[in-house]
XYZ file of C-alpha atoms in Angstrom:
591
model
C 27.309 28.408 72.914
C 27.461 26.352 69.748
C 24.221 25.525 68.102
C 23.584 21.910 68.559
C 20.275 21.776 66.801
C 20.162 19.229 64.115
C 19.692 20.889 60.730
C 17.204 19.328 58.610
C 18.797 18.380 55.110
C 17.618 20.367 52.339
C 16.156 18.684 49.418
C 17.774 19.701 46.062
C 15.142 21.323 43.955
C 14.637 19.832 40.597
C 13.508 22.112 37.704
C 9.853 21.636 36.977
C 9.020 19.885 33.828
C 6.150 21.540 32.132
C 3.212 19.561 31.376
C 2.811 18.244 27.851
C -0.526 18.100 26.255
C -1.624 14.421 26.128
C -2.827 13.143 22.552
C -4.858 10.263 21.630
C -3.757 8.622 18.354
C -6.326 8.259 15.792
C -4.833 5.263 13.975
C -5.714 7.056 10.630
C -2.706 6.625 8.440
C -0.890 9.818 8.091
C -3.010 11.945 10.484
C -1.201 11.240 13.622
C 2.090 12.412 11.896
C 0.895 15.856 11.050
C -0.827 16.209 14.431
C 2.203 15.136 16.242
C 0.528 12.170 17.790
C -3.109 12.336 17.478
C -6.009 14.433 18.781
C -5.900 16.261 22.187
C -7.033 13.714 24.987
C -9.871 14.808 26.905
C -10.802 17.713 24.791
C -13.191 18.339 21.901
C -12.022 18.282 18.267
C -14.185 19.952 15.682
C -14.187 18.300 12.217
C -15.919 20.594 9.642
C -16.806 19.825 6.123
C -19.343 19.867 3.217
C -21.529 17.139 2.239
C -19.641 14.158 1.285
C -16.338 15.189 2.685
C -15.866 12.150 5.017
C -16.877 13.553 8.411
C -18.956 10.648 9.636
C -16.321 8.132 8.510
C -13.534 10.141 10.141
C -15.476 9.912 13.381
C -16.338 6.216 13.092
C -12.676 5.351 12.104
C -11.481 7.365 15.101
C -13.697 5.127 17.370
C -12.954 1.754 15.652
C -9.141 2.344 15.720
C -9.373 3.525 19.181
C -11.163 0.249 20.161
C -9.135 -2.181 18.240
C -5.730 -0.760 18.274
C -5.550 1.384 21.579
C -7.987 -0.341 23.846
C -9.961 2.711 24.204
C -13.824 1.935 23.991
C -16.022 4.642 22.429
C -19.448 6.010 21.949
C -20.974 7.231 18.621
C -24.144 9.358 18.773
C -25.786 9.837 15.604
C -28.395 12.559 14.993
C -28.973 11.950 11.332
C -28.174 8.292 10.124
C -29.722 5.360 11.757
C -27.707 2.622 13.407
C -28.331 0.010 10.640
C -27.505 2.607 7.864
C -24.199 3.212 9.759
C -23.237 -0.348 10.084
C -23.914 -0.867 6.304
C -22.040 2.217 5.071
C -18.843 1.334 6.997
C -18.930 -2.352 6.373
C -17.356 -1.818 2.934
C -14.321 -0.501 4.762
C -13.847 -3.423 6.814
C -15.332 -2.128 10.168
C -17.777 -4.638 11.823
C -19.717 -2.252 14.085
C -21.851 -5.080 15.288
C -18.971 -7.150 16.425
C -17.482 -4.243 18.392
C -20.993 -3.437 20.069
C -21.205 -7.235 21.145
C -17.648 -6.968 22.517
C -18.452 -3.857 24.487
C -15.855 -1.877 22.771
C -18.215 0.517 21.011
C -21.793 1.886 21.889
C -24.121 3.232 19.102
C -26.940 5.380 19.670
C -29.257 7.283 17.265
C -30.979 10.251 18.812
C -33.745 11.710 16.714
C -34.402 15.240 17.027
C -37.563 16.870 15.430
C -38.249 20.427 15.677
C -42.145 20.193 15.614
C -41.986 17.605 18.494
C -39.815 19.976 20.581
C -42.228 22.798 20.154
C -45.091 20.738 21.436
C -43.142 19.453 24.505
C -41.834 22.764 25.650
C -38.489 24.256 26.308
C -35.334 22.405 24.823
C -31.951 21.952 26.454
C -29.147 19.324 26.698
C -29.714 17.835 30.131
C -31.340 14.894 28.752
C -28.515 14.343 26.137
C -25.977 14.680 28.895
C -27.548 11.946 30.912
C -27.834 9.754 27.825
C -24.242 10.177 27.002
C -23.218 9.641 30.475
C -24.997 6.419 30.549
C -23.376 5.293 27.376
C -19.982 6.093 28.444
C -20.603 4.101 31.671
C -21.795 0.946 29.800
C -18.576 0.352 27.777
C -16.051 2.531 29.861
C -15.669 4.889 26.982
C -12.596 7.072 26.638
C -13.790 8.536 23.262
C -16.878 10.009 21.929
C -18.169 11.219 18.505
C -21.317 13.364 18.108
C -22.459 13.490 14.414
C -23.568 16.194 13.524
C -23.875 19.408 15.525
C -26.305 20.995 12.963
C -28.696 18.370 13.435
C -28.523 18.548 17.379
C -29.037 22.109 17.426
C -31.482 22.410 14.566
C -34.244 22.743 16.940
C -32.916 25.899 18.726
C -34.164 29.117 16.574
C -33.026 31.466 19.525
C -29.402 32.479 18.754
C -28.643 33.298 22.368
C -29.729 29.954 23.597
C -28.032 28.287 20.798
C -24.590 29.654 21.668
C -25.200 29.067 25.426
C -26.108 25.365 24.802
C -23.062 24.916 22.444
C -20.724 26.295 25.106
C -22.417 24.195 27.740
C -22.018 21.070 25.509
C -18.415 21.609 24.869
C -17.759 22.401 28.587
C -19.483 19.483 29.672
C -17.610 16.956 27.356
C -14.466 18.535 28.586
C -15.253 18.131 32.208
C -16.002 14.499 31.543
C -12.444 13.968 30.098
C -13.710 12.460 26.996
C -11.684 12.727 23.794
C -14.437 14.010 21.497
C -15.009 14.323 17.847
C -17.757 16.789 16.838
C -18.787 16.938 13.216
C -20.151 20.165 11.665
C -21.504 20.999 8.311
C -19.734 23.688 6.280
C -22.164 25.553 4.137
C -19.822 28.279 2.648
C -16.155 28.258 1.901
C -15.601 31.350 4.040
C -16.854 29.973 7.283
C -16.238 26.570 9.156
C -19.556 25.972 10.733
C -23.089 27.199 10.307
C -23.393 28.944 13.651
C -19.776 30.389 13.643
C -19.183 29.505 17.436
C -17.935 25.756 17.418
C -14.758 26.626 16.115
C -13.878 28.988 18.883
C -14.670 26.595 21.853
C -12.882 23.659 20.350
C -9.197 22.880 21.054
C -8.643 21.366 17.714
C -10.444 22.154 14.363
C -9.897 19.953 11.339
C -11.497 20.883 7.896
C -12.279 18.295 5.342
C -12.651 19.538 1.769
C -14.090 17.673 -1.305
C -13.643 19.673 -4.419
C -14.225 18.996 -8.218
C -11.808 20.694 -10.539
C -11.794 19.893 -14.327
C -14.240 16.996 -13.680
C -11.700 15.597 -11.248
C -12.534 14.711 -7.640
C -9.957 15.967 -4.981
C -10.034 15.531 -1.091
C -7.854 17.620 1.104
C -7.526 17.853 4.855
C -6.233 20.819 6.793
C -5.761 21.373 10.529
C -7.004 24.987 11.263
C -6.086 25.153 14.990
C -4.528 22.984 17.641
C -4.368 24.396 21.059
C -1.284 23.713 23.020
C 0.492 21.839 20.000
C 2.417 22.536 16.904
C 0.915 20.897 13.728
C 1.171 20.811 9.979
C -0.680 23.765 8.521
C -0.623 22.873 4.889
C -3.577 21.174 3.082
C -2.948 17.552 2.807
C -4.555 15.147 0.301
C -6.500 12.334 1.795
C -7.974 9.226 0.353
C -11.037 7.241 1.239
C -10.624 3.436 0.043
C -11.417 -0.052 1.261
C -9.042 0.451 4.284
C -10.527 3.831 5.493
C -8.960 7.364 5.479
C -5.322 7.873 4.525
C -3.660 11.188 4.837
C -0.433 11.988 2.957
C 1.690 14.004 5.481
C 4.544 14.718 3.324
C 4.516 18.359 2.081
C 7.537 20.011 3.620
C 10.048 17.347 4.456
C 13.434 18.662 5.597
C 16.302 17.626 3.316
C 18.100 15.553 5.759
C 17.729 12.090 4.275
C 20.805 9.792 4.199
C 23.088 9.806 1.124
C 24.246 6.336 0.680
C 27.717 5.634 -1.302
C 26.738 2.348 -2.563
C 26.290 2.137 -6.298
C 23.798 -0.077 -8.288
C 23.922 -1.185 -11.940
C 21.838 0.309 -14.482
C 21.353 -3.150 -16.033
C 23.423 -2.160 -19.117
C 27.191 -2.741 -18.611
C 28.440 -0.107 -20.936
C 26.021 2.423 -19.534
C 27.476 1.573 -16.073
C 30.749 2.444 -17.785
C 29.343 5.852 -18.677
C 28.457 6.259 -14.831
C 31.969 5.961 -13.732
C 31.767 2.179 -14.088
C 29.605 1.586 -11.319
C 25.979 2.714 -12.132
C 23.580 4.886 -10.086
C 23.768 5.853 -6.461
C 21.412 3.801 -4.304
C 18.584 5.978 -3.147
C 18.982 8.501 -5.878
C 16.429 9.844 -8.379
C 17.035 9.326 -12.017
C 15.224 11.162 -14.869
C 15.299 9.445 -18.337
C 13.621 11.786 -20.882
C 13.192 11.297 -24.603
C 10.967 11.541 -27.460
C 8.567 8.710 -28.364
C 9.981 5.534 -29.551
C 13.624 6.386 -28.122
C 13.676 3.381 -25.896
C 12.829 4.740 -22.498
C 10.882 1.605 -21.469
C 13.561 -0.852 -22.828
C 16.235 0.974 -20.665
C 13.898 0.970 -17.626
C 13.376 -2.692 -18.019
C 16.970 -3.550 -17.902
C 17.147 -1.471 -14.620
C 14.219 -3.495 -13.294
C 15.770 -6.876 -14.613
C 19.027 -6.010 -12.780
C 17.363 -5.086 -9.469
C 15.447 -8.416 -9.473
C 18.485 -10.311 -10.337
C 20.045 -8.791 -7.076
C 16.945 -10.098 -5.173
C 15.630 -6.531 -4.800
C 11.930 -5.714 -4.832
C 10.808 -3.415 -7.683
C 7.508 -1.475 -7.967
C 6.622 -0.433 -11.492
C 4.095 2.357 -11.877
C 2.708 2.149 -15.636
C 0.431 5.025 -16.816
C 0.223 3.885 -20.467
C 0.466 0.230 -20.883
C -0.865 -2.812 -18.990
C 1.583 -5.135 -17.222
C 1.030 -8.086 -19.704
C 1.547 -5.705 -22.650
C 4.867 -4.627 -21.150
C 5.784 -8.075 -20.416
C 5.069 -9.177 -24.105
C 6.840 -6.300 -25.525
C 10.104 -6.784 -23.609
C 10.379 -10.203 -24.456
C 10.895 -9.251 -28.091
C 14.184 -7.959 -26.843
C 15.241 -10.695 -24.763
C 14.034 -9.239 -21.416
C 11.568 -11.696 -19.603
C 9.978 -9.950 -16.507
C 7.308 -12.532 -15.789
C 9.625 -15.026 -13.577
C 10.298 -11.770 -11.328
C 6.513 -11.157 -11.087
C 5.751 -14.789 -10.193
C 8.311 -14.898 -7.361
C 7.070 -11.609 -5.945
C 10.161 -9.475 -6.719
C 8.308 -7.461 -9.234
C 4.873 -5.715 -8.851
C 3.113 -3.495 -11.363
C 0.596 -0.868 -10.591
C -0.955 -0.016 -13.963
C -3.585 2.624 -14.393
C -4.148 5.861 -16.243
C -3.956 8.925 -13.929
C -7.415 9.969 -14.985
C -8.866 7.549 -12.469
C -8.474 10.228 -9.851
C -6.785 13.593 -9.138
C -3.262 14.156 -8.791
C -3.535 13.804 -5.033
C -5.083 10.554 -5.413
C -2.347 9.355 -7.690
C 0.024 10.551 -5.044
C -1.741 8.732 -2.203
C -2.112 5.527 -3.959
C 1.625 5.509 -4.919
C 2.496 6.342 -1.474
C 0.479 3.377 -0.139
C 1.728 1.044 -2.672
C 5.263 1.866 -1.810
C 4.493 1.579 1.961
C 2.877 -1.848 1.464
C 5.373 -3.489 -0.914
C 8.559 -2.056 0.458
C 10.411 -1.833 -2.814
C 14.042 -1.142 -3.189
C 13.587 0.254 -6.761
C 10.647 2.201 -8.239
C 9.953 2.977 -11.762
C 7.302 5.642 -12.944
C 6.687 5.426 -16.539
C 5.935 8.062 -17.716
C 5.483 11.023 -15.369
C 4.272 13.357 -18.218
C 0.957 11.504 -18.258
C 0.199 13.236 -14.878
C -0.187 16.356 -16.770
C -3.353 15.072 -18.141
C -5.081 15.461 -14.673
C -3.333 18.362 -13.300
C -1.242 21.543 -13.850
C 2.488 21.729 -14.386
C 2.921 23.278 -10.839
C 0.877 20.440 -9.164
C 2.617 17.705 -10.917
C 5.999 19.227 -9.766
C 4.754 19.472 -6.272
C 3.350 16.003 -6.384
C 6.846 14.590 -7.657
C 8.642 16.630 -5.087
C 6.625 14.874 -2.334
C 7.165 11.622 -3.922
C 10.924 12.001 -4.365
C 11.223 13.201 -0.665
C 9.434 9.918 0.406
C 11.630 7.830 -1.829
C 14.900 9.340 -0.748
C 13.958 9.138 2.976
C 13.454 5.411 2.437
C 16.695 5.163 0.323
C 14.577 3.716 -2.604
C 16.169 4.264 -6.067
C 13.666 5.730 -8.590
C 13.640 5.957 -12.248
C 11.350 8.424 -13.775
C 10.514 8.169 -17.582
C 9.503 11.481 -19.158
C 7.971 11.869 -22.770
C 9.610 14.999 -24.455
C 7.780 16.508 -27.314
C 9.312 16.000 -30.836
C 10.612 19.009 -32.429
C 11.370 20.994 -29.309
C 14.403 21.447 -26.891
C 15.152 18.062 -25.736
C 16.659 19.498 -22.575
C 13.607 21.165 -21.588
C 11.604 18.441 -19.552
C 7.921 18.567 -19.996
C 7.284 17.955 -16.261
C 9.842 20.563 -15.333
C 11.384 18.256 -12.625
C 14.977 18.029 -13.901
C 16.216 20.027 -10.940
C 14.775 17.565 -8.505
C 16.731 14.740 -10.065
C 20.384 13.400 -9.188
C 20.859 11.947 -12.507
C 19.554 12.919 -15.967
C 19.771 10.575 -19.013
C 18.593 11.908 -22.218
C 17.463 9.534 -25.158
C 17.141 11.064 -28.606
C 16.883 9.867 -32.350
C 19.645 11.123 -34.650
C 18.558 11.627 -38.382
C 21.400 11.327 -40.656
C 21.660 10.160 -44.226
C 17.956 9.317 -44.245
C 18.216 7.207 -41.196
C 16.871 7.549 -37.700
C 19.194 6.123 -35.100
C 18.879 6.064 -31.351
C 21.593 7.879 -29.103
C 21.833 8.536 -25.405
C 24.022 10.656 -23.052
C 24.387 11.643 -19.491
C 23.104 15.170 -19.103
C 24.115 15.333 -15.434
C 24.891 12.803 -12.553
C 25.409 14.415 -9.202
C 28.483 13.308 -7.144
C 30.160 11.170 -9.651
C 32.428 11.363 -12.904
C 30.292 10.538 -15.922
C 30.888 10.407 -19.671
C 30.365 13.308 -21.764
C 29.987 11.171 -24.967
C 26.916 10.816 -27.045
C 26.591 6.990 -27.556
C 24.583 5.408 -30.130
C 22.493 2.398 -29.006
C 20.595 -0.270 -30.664
C 17.730 -2.344 -29.396
C 18.542 -5.968 -30.264
C 17.152 -9.500 -29.538
C 19.488 -9.417 -26.568
C 18.343 -5.965 -25.155
C 19.773 -2.743 -25.421
C 23.441 -2.496 -26.592
C 25.722 0.565 -26.521
C 27.982 1.053 -29.531
C 31.450 2.542 -29.910
C 31.799 5.987 -30.678
C 32.965 7.114 -34.143
C 33.511 10.744 -34.939
C 33.286 11.899 -38.491
C 33.744 15.493 -39.945
C 30.186 16.328 -38.805
C 30.295 14.765 -35.432
C 29.336 11.457 -34.098
C 28.625 8.898 -36.822
C 25.575 6.631 -36.502
C 23.845 3.882 -38.563
C 25.295 3.231 -41.946
C 27.997 6.062 -41.533
C 29.156 4.363 -38.398
C 29.144 0.900 -40.079
C 31.237 2.427 -43.074
C 33.540 3.743 -40.752
C 33.812 0.459 -38.750
C 34.527 -1.349 -42.087
C 37.330 1.164 -42.986
C 39.021 0.753 -39.609
C 38.660 -2.946 -39.791
C 40.434 -3.019 -43.241
C 43.246 -0.670 -42.004
C 43.643 -2.871 -38.799
C 44.026 -5.877 -41.129
C 46.617 -4.129 -43.251
C 48.593 -2.996 -40.161
C 48.490 -6.570 -38.941
C 49.729 -7.871 -42.248
C 52.594 -5.362 -42.138
C 53.523 -6.319 -38.651
C 53.526 -9.904 -39.558
C 55.849 -9.428 -42.635
C 58.300 -7.223 -40.593
C 58.472 -9.993 -37.850
C 59.236 -12.542 -40.501
C 62.112 -10.315 -41.991
C 63.469 -9.676 -38.611
C 63.508 -13.574 -37.868
C 65.445 -14.202 -41.198
C 67.988 -11.567 -40.504
C 68.494 -13.036 -36.963
C 69.068 -16.488 -38.587
C 71.676 -15.166 -41.086
C 73.411 -13.378 -38.309
C 73.618 -16.385 -36.170
C 74.975 -18.532 -39.142
C 77.632 -15.971 -39.780
C 78.560 -15.811 -36.270
C 78.986 -19.647 -36.319
C 81.201 -19.421 -39.419
C 83.324 -16.776 -37.945
C 83.790 -18.661 -34.771
C 84.976 -21.839 -36.640
C 87.544 -19.713 -38.727
C 88.712 -18.129 -35.455
C 89.239 -21.389 -33.841
C 91.185 -22.809 -36.897
C 93.467 -19.616 -36.941
C 93.859 -19.742 -33.193
C 94.980 -23.210 -33.212
C 97.642 -22.402 -36.034
C 98.988 -19.436 -34.218
C 99.198 -21.349 -30.880
C 101.032 -24.182 -32.647
C 103.407 -21.637 -34.156
C 104.115 -19.995 -30.851
C 104.730 -23.444 -29.238
C 107.264 -24.317 -31.873
C 108.987 -21.057 -31.549
C 109.445 -21.593 -27.829
C 110.656 -24.938 -28.210
C 113.181 -23.802 -30.808
C 114.548 -21.072 -28.472
C 114.987 -23.713 -25.731
C 116.787 -25.861 -28.044
C 119.170 -23.216 -29.076
C 120.129 -22.243 -25.758
C 120.663 -25.661 -24.594
C 122.812 -26.270 -27.697
C 124.873 -23.186 -27.023
C 125.446 -24.158 -23.439
C 126.734 -27.440 -24.395
C 129.017 -25.890 -26.927
C 130.565 -23.543 -24.342
C 131.024 -26.393 -21.818
C 132.785 -28.281 -24.686
C 135.051 -25.391 -25.265
C 135.670 -24.697 -21.669
C 134.719 -21.013 -21.824
C 134.841 -18.630 -19.126
C 131.976 -19.246 -16.643
C 131.186 -15.803 -16.493
C 130.891 -15.480 -20.102
C 128.493 -18.333 -19.765
C 126.587 -16.536 -17.422
C 126.622 -13.411 -19.292
C 125.422 -15.163 -22.240
C 122.796 -16.968 -20.380
C 121.397 -13.602 -18.785
C 121.463 -11.956 -22.299
C 117.963 -12.884 -23.108
C 116.648 -11.161 -19.759
C 118.412 -7.821 -20.616
C 117.111 -8.222 -24.136
C 113.297 -8.534 -22.816
C 113.860 -5.365 -20.760
């Protein structure tokens, strides 16, 4: 019997997609990039650091950004600072905590814990705190919470066993409630993250904030020690606290996969473009321009800036030695006026000495200015001033990060570098030449008691470029490259070049006069030739006429002779055959 039972259709099994760890963006600039999206959602994150490292501000910005940017209300429980103090402290950063509280986007609470009071009232546990937090969460529908700080919360527990149990219970309770939590902890010693040494083990994410002083220069750094279930950046990242809150610079190990445009942009000096294959620099490339003091680095950079602004492109100029007004005034003397570009917003200066902060702060400020202004061209003048606040290795690291950022955004960057006089000019002070795509070297040439300026292209990746050393002068109309004159001792500059120019001009004038004389002589000969030809033609025509006349007369005479002979024969009645024979005689004679 055939089986008539209807078979149930079998469902195709789809492969199970592994659950991904949910993350809550912090809104802190740069932090979400190195954490791959933010802090773990519904899990505790420990933020550890010493005094003044920015832990409280980190927690508050996490809540404020969450409430204002991601519609996630939050609760802030302070165990140290009072609420009025908190509101005042963060007002300078533009955070209006009172307004957020009125809008029920934020709940602030201050819990005062005094050890002597606890001793009088009996055993201490966290049940009351849990009830208080749960009520605060319910009032605003909080998704995020910050507890600041754990040391103040557990300061009343002298028993290590109870302390460890309560810490574990607190982290477990927060996780059960599904709150994305930030707990701050004080770091007493560099070799440990927290005072009790247990919080980092029960946290899903641990972030360390560091504020160090080296050579009288302040430096802030952030490091993600662990992040369960997620990859993350493991390096130390500089961060900055300014009027906009925290900013973390995530760039430390970018892959070299940026785009390489084929477009070329002018250097602003036509003959320098000619040295670069006639088209100038590649867009998005990095250019190093090094030279000793007074060789004209800022003037050449000004041409580059002026050309960019004339194309309608934005230019950001980082000046570490001169003020913008000083730069504009000095460049007017050589015919370059940058002030109109400043007024119409195409050119922006950021002028400050690097000593205002550490190398990381300089990098962060540079990064923020670039992100804010969105330039097409960046000039840094000079990078060697960065050595006043840091070591060679750190400056090189900083510039590597900066160049990576600029290349990723296809921003063409010109870096001026001051080279010490008397040394090897091709040894750059900042040791960054290998990072650059093009290297222009400016130098002074001392010959015959004169100092003259010269430049050459030491390297330019991806293009044919000149190998000549070109003298240039700074005139009232800007930088002007001069022709190359070679003498017995090499390239001639200054007075030697001018003498050579005069000699060549005299030789050229002499050759020109010679050429004109030969032309005139040739014209005279041509006219004589034509006159002789005319005369010979006339003579030929006369002779021809005489000869033709003679030929005609001869023919006529022959005809008359024949006719006369015929008449004579007829009159003598001669034999007709004889007449014929005579008559044919001329034909046989012709043969």
